[in-house]
Coordinates of C-alpha atoms in Angstrom, one line a residue:
X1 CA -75.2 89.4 70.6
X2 CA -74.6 89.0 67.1
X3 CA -71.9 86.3 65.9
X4 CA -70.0 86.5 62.5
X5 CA -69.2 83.6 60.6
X6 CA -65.7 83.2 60.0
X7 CA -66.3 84.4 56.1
X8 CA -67.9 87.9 57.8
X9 CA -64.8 88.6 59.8
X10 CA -61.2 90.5 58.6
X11 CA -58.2 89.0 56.9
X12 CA -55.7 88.0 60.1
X13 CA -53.5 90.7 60.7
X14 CA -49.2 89.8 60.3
X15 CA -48.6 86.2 61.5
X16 CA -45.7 86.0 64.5
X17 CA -46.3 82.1 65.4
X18 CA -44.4 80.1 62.8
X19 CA -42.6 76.9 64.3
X20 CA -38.8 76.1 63.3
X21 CA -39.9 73.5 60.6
X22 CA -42.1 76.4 58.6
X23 CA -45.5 75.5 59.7
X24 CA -47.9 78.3 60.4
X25 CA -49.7 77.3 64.3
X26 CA -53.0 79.0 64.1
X27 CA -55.0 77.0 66.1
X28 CA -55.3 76.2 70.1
X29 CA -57.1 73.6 71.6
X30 CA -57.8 74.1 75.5
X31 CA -58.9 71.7 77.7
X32 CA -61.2 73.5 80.6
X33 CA -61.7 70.5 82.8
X34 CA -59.9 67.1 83.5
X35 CA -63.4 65.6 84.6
X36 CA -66.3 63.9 82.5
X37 CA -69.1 62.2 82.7
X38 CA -68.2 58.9 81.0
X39 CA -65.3 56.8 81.6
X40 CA -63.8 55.7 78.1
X41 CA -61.7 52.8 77.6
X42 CA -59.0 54.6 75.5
X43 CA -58.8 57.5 77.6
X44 CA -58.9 57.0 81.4
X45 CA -56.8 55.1 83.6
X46 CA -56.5 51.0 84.6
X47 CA -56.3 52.6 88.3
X48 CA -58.2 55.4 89.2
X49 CA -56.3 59.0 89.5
X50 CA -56.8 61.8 91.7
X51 CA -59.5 64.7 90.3
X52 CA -57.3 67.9 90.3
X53 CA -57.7 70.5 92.5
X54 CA -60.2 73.4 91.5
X55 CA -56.9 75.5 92.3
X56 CA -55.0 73.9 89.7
X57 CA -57.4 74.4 87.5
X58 CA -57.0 77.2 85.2
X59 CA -60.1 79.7 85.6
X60 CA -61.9 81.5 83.0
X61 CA -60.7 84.5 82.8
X62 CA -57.2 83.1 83.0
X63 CA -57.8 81.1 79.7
X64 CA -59.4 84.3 78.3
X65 CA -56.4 86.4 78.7
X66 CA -54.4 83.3 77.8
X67 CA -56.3 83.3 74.5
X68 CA -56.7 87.1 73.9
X69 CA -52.2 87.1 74.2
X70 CA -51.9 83.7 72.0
X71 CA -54.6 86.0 69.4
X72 CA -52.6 88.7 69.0
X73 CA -49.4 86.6 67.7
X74 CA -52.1 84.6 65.4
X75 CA -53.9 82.2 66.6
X76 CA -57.2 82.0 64.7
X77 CA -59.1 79.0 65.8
X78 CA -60.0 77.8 69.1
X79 CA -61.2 74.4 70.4
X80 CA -62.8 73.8 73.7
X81 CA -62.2 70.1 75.3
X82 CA -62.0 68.2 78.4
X83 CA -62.4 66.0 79.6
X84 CA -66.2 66.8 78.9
X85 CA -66.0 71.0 78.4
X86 CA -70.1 70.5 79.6
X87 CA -69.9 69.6 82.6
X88 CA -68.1 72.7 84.1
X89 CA -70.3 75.0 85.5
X90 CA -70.3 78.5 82.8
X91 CA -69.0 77.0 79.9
X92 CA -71.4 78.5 77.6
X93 CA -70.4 82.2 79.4
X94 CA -66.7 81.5 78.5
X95 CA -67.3 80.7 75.0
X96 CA -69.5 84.1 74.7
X97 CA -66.3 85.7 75.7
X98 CA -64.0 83.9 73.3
X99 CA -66.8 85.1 70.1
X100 CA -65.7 88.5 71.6
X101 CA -61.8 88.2 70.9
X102 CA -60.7 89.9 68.1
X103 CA -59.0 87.7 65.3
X104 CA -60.2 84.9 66.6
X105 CA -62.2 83.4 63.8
X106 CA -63.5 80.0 64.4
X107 CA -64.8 78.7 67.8
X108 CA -65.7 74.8 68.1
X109 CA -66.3 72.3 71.3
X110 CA -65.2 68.4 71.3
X111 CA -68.1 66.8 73.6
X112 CA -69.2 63.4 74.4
X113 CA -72.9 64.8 73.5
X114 CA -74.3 63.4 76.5
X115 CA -75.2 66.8 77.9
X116 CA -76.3 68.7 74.4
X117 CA -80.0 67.7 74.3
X118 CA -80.4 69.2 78.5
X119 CA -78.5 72.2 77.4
X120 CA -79.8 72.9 74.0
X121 CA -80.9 76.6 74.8
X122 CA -77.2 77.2 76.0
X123 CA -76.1 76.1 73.1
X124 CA -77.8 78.3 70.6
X125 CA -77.2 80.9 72.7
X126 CA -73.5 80.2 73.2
X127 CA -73.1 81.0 69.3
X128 CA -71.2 77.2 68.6
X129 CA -71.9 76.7 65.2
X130 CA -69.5 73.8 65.1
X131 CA -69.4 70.3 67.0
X132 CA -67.5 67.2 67.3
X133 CA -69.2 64.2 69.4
X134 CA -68.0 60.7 70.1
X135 CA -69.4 57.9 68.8
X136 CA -67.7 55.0 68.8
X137 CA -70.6 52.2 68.8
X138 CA -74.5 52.2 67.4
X139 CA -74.8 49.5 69.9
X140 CA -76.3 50.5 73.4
X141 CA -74.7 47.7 75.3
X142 CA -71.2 47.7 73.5
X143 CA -71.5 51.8 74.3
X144 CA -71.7 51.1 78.2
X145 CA -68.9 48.4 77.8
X146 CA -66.9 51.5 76.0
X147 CA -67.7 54.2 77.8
X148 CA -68.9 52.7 81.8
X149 CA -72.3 54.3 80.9
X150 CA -75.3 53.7 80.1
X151 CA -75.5 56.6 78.1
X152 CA -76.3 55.8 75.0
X153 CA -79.8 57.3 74.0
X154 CA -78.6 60.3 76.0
X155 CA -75.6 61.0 73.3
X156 CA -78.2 60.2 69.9
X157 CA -80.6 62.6 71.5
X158 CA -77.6 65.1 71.8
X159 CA -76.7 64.2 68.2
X160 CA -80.3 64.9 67.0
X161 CA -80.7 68.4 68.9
X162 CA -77.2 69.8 67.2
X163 CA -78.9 68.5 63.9
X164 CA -82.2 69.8 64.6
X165 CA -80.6 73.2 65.7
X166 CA -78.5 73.5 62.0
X167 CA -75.5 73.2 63.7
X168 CA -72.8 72.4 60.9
X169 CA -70.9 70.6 60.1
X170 CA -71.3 67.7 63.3
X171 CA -68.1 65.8 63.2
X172 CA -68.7 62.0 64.7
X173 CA -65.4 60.9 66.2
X174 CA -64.7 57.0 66.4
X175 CA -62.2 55.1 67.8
X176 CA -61.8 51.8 65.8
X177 CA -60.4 48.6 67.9
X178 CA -60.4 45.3 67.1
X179 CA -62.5 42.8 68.9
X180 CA -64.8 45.8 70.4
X181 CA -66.2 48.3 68.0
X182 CA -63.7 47.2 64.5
X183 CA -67.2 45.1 63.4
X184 CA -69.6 48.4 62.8
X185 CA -66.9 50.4 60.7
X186 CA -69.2 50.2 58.0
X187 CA -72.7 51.2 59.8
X188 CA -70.9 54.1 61.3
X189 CA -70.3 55.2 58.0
X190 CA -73.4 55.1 56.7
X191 CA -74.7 57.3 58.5
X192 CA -73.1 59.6 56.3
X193 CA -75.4 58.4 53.3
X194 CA -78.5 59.5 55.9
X195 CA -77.3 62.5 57.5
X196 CA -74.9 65.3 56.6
X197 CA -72.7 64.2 59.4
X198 CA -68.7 63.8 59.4
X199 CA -67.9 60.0 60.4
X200 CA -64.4 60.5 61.5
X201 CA -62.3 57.0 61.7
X202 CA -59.3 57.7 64.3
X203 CA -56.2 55.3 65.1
X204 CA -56.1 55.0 68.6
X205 CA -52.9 56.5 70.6
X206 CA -50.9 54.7 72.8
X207 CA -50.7 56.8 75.9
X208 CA -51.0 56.6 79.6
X209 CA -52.6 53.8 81.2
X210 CA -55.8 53.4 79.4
X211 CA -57.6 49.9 79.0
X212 CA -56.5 49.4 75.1
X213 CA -53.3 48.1 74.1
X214 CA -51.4 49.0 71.1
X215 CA -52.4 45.1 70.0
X216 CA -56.0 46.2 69.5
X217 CA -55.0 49.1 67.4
X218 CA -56.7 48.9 64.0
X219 CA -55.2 51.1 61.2
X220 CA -56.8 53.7 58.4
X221 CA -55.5 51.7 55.5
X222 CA -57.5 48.1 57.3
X223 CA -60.1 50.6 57.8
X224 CA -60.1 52.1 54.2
X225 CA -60.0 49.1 52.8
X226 CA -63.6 47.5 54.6
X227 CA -65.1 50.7 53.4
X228 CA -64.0 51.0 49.6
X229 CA -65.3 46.9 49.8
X230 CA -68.5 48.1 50.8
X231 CA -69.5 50.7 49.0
X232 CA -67.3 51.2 46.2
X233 CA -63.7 53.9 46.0
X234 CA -64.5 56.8 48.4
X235 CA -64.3 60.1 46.4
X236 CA -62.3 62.8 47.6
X237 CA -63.3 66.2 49.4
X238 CA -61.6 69.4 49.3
X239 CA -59.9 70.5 52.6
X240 CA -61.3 73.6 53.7
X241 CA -58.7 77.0 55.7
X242 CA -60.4 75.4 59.6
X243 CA -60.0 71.7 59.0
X244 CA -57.8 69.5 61.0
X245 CA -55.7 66.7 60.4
X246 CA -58.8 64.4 59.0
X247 CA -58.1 63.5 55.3
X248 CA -61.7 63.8 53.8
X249 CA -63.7 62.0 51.7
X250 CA -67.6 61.0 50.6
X251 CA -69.3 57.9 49.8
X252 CA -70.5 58.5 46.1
X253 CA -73.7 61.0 46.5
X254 CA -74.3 61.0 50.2
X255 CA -74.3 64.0 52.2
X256 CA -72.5 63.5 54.4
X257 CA -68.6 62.8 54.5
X258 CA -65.9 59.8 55.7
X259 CA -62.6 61.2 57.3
X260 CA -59.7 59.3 58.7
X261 CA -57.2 60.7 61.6
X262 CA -54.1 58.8 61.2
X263 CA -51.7 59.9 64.0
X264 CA -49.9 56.5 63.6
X265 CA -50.2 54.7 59.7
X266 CA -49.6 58.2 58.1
X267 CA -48.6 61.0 60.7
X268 CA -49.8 64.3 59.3
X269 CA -46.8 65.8 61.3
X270 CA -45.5 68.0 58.8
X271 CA -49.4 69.9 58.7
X272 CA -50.2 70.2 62.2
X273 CA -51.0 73.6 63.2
X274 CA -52.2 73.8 66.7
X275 CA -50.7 74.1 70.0
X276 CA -53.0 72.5 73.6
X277 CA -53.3 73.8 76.4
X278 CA -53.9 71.5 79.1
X279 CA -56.5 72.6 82.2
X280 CA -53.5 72.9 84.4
X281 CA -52.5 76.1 82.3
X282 CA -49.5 73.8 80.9
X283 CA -49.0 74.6 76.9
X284 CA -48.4 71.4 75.2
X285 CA -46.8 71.7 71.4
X286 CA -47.6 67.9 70.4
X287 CA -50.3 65.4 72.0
X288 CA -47.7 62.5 71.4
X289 CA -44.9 63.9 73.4
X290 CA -44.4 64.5 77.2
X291 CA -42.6 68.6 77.0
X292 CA -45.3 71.3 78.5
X293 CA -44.5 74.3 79.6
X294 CA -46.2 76.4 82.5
X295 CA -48.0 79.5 81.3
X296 CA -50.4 79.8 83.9
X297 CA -48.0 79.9 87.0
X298 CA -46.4 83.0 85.2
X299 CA -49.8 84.6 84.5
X300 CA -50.9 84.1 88.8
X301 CA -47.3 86.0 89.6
X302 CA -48.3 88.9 87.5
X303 CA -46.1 88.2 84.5
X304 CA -46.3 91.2 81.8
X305 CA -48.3 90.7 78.7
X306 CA -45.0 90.4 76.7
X307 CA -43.2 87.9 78.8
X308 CA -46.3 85.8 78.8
X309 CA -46.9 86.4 74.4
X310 CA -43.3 85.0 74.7
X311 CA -43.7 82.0 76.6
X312 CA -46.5 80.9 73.7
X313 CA -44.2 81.7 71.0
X314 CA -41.1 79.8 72.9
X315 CA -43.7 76.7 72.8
X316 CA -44.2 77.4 69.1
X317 CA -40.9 77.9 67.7
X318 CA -39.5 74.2 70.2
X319 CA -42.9 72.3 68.1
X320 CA -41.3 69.4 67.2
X321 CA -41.2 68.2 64.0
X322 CA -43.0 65.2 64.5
X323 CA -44.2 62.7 67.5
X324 CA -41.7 59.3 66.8
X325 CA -44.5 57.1 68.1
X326 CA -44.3 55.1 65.0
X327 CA -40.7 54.2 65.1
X328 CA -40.6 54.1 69.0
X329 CA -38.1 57.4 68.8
X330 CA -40.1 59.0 71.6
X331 CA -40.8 58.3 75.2
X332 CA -44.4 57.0 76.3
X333 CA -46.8 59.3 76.9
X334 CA -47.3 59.9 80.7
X335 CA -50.1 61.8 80.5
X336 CA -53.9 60.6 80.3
X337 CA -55.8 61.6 77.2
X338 CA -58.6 62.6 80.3
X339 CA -55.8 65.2 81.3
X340 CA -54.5 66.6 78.5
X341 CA -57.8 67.2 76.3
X342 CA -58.9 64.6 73.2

């Protein structure tokens, strides 16, 4: 099977999905599974929940059709999380069939890269050109405090396969907190002057029940500010028609790039393009806010292909116009990060 780059493939056709506030929602993450194979602090439970139900759990050629509907009104780009996306069983299958959908343009996956370097023929067949991993420590010990695993070499070798392979760009997603992983800001960082990688600095989210309070929180500008100490004002990078919310930039002539996610210090609300769908087959408009709505009930009681098209563009025409987690104008979120998709 031959896969086109998103350069090689049509103009979209008419757009249908824009939100009240004007925005353009072009972009679907779907979370496939609700299970993983570490235990992060920021995104599982104090107290243990139930696994869902394989029942519940939306099947692949539910999310297929789900994602052939949502194309045809203009979604573009596609992103597969979990939980961990690689540790359910034809994964790499499903995302053959998504390269297959017309108008979708841009396929990635969100891992925790443990699983990359066992399934490395999977994943050039799989046609993933595009990869973000978490890495939130270079420490292995401080990495098993993090994440309940000793898994630490297992995720660098995963790392190193994706790079060896010429996957590009590889995104490195990092939680800062203080008093755990706020110390190695600046060596996760430079790994950007070694490697073409992404180092992507991201305020964590108050949601659930997870291990981290709010008071451990440590914010881009704190974060910015270590980095332009160390090695001098960051230059800015252009954003390119598939990036997300990350606001890019480059430590002078390294090849790789710094980009901050700040949900909280500097919501990029008013830019946010993408929908979620949850692995319960619930769409979900805004991480940071507790309103899904049930598409895949609908879809199991035989629902027409119009009533179901009209549920996603319901979902994207209530988006609100921005989360209030900042100024406390929104309810906490209920929901784990585990169960929604990072």
């Amino acid at each position: 099977m031959t896969f086109l780059s998103p350069g090689q493939l049509p103009e979209h056709p008419i757009v249908q999905n824009i939100d009240k506030t004007g925005r353009q929602i072009n972009y679907l993450r779907i979370s496939v599974t609700d299970r993983c194979n570490l235990a992060c602090m920021y995104c599982v439970p104090r107290k243990n929940i139930p696994r869902l139900s394989y029942k519940k759990i939306a099947r692949y050629e539910e999310l297929v059709k789900i994602v052939n509907l949502a194309a045809d009104i203009g979604i573009s780009k596609v992103r597969i999380t979990g939980g961990e996306p690689l540790v359910r069983k034809g994964i790499f299958t499903f995302i053959k069939k998504l390269h297959e959908i017309k108008n979708i343009r841009d396929i990635a996956v969100t891992t925790n890269g443990g699983l990359l370097k066992k399934q490395k023929t999977n994943l050039r067949n799989s046609g993933i050109k595009r990869l973000n991993i978490s890495l939130d420590t270079l420490d292995p010990e401080k990495f098993e405090f993090i994440t309940g695993k000793n898994y630490f070499e297992q995720v660098w070798q995963g790392i190193m396969t994706a790079y060896d392979m010429g996957i590009s760009p590889i995104k490195l997603n990092c939680v800062v907190m203080k008093h755990i992983n706020g110390n190695e800001i600046t060596d996760l960082a430079a790994l950007s002057l070694k490697y073409p990688f992404h180092v992507r600095f991201i305020e964590y989210m108050p949601m659930g029940s997870s291990i981290v309070d709010e008071t451990q929180q440590m914010l881009i500008p704190e974060i910015r500010e270590i980095l332009d100490n160390k090695f001098g004002p960051l230059v800015p990078v252009q954003k390119s028609v598939f990036d997300g919310p990350a606001k890019r930039f480059r430590i002078r002539n390294a090849p790789g790039e710094i980009g901050f996610i700040s949900p909280i210090s500097s919501h990029f609300c008013s830019e946010c393009n993408r929908i979620r769908l949850t692995s319960t087959g619930r769409l979900r408009p805004c991480l940071l806010r507790n309103t899904e709505t049930d598409i895949l009930g609908p879809l199991r009681q035989g629902a027409l292909d119009s009533e179901l098209k009209d549920i996603i563009k319901t979902v994207i025409k209530n988006k609100p116009a921005a989360h209030g987690i900042e100024n406390k104008t929104s309810d906490k979120i209920c929901a784990q990060m585990s169960e929604i998709g990072g």
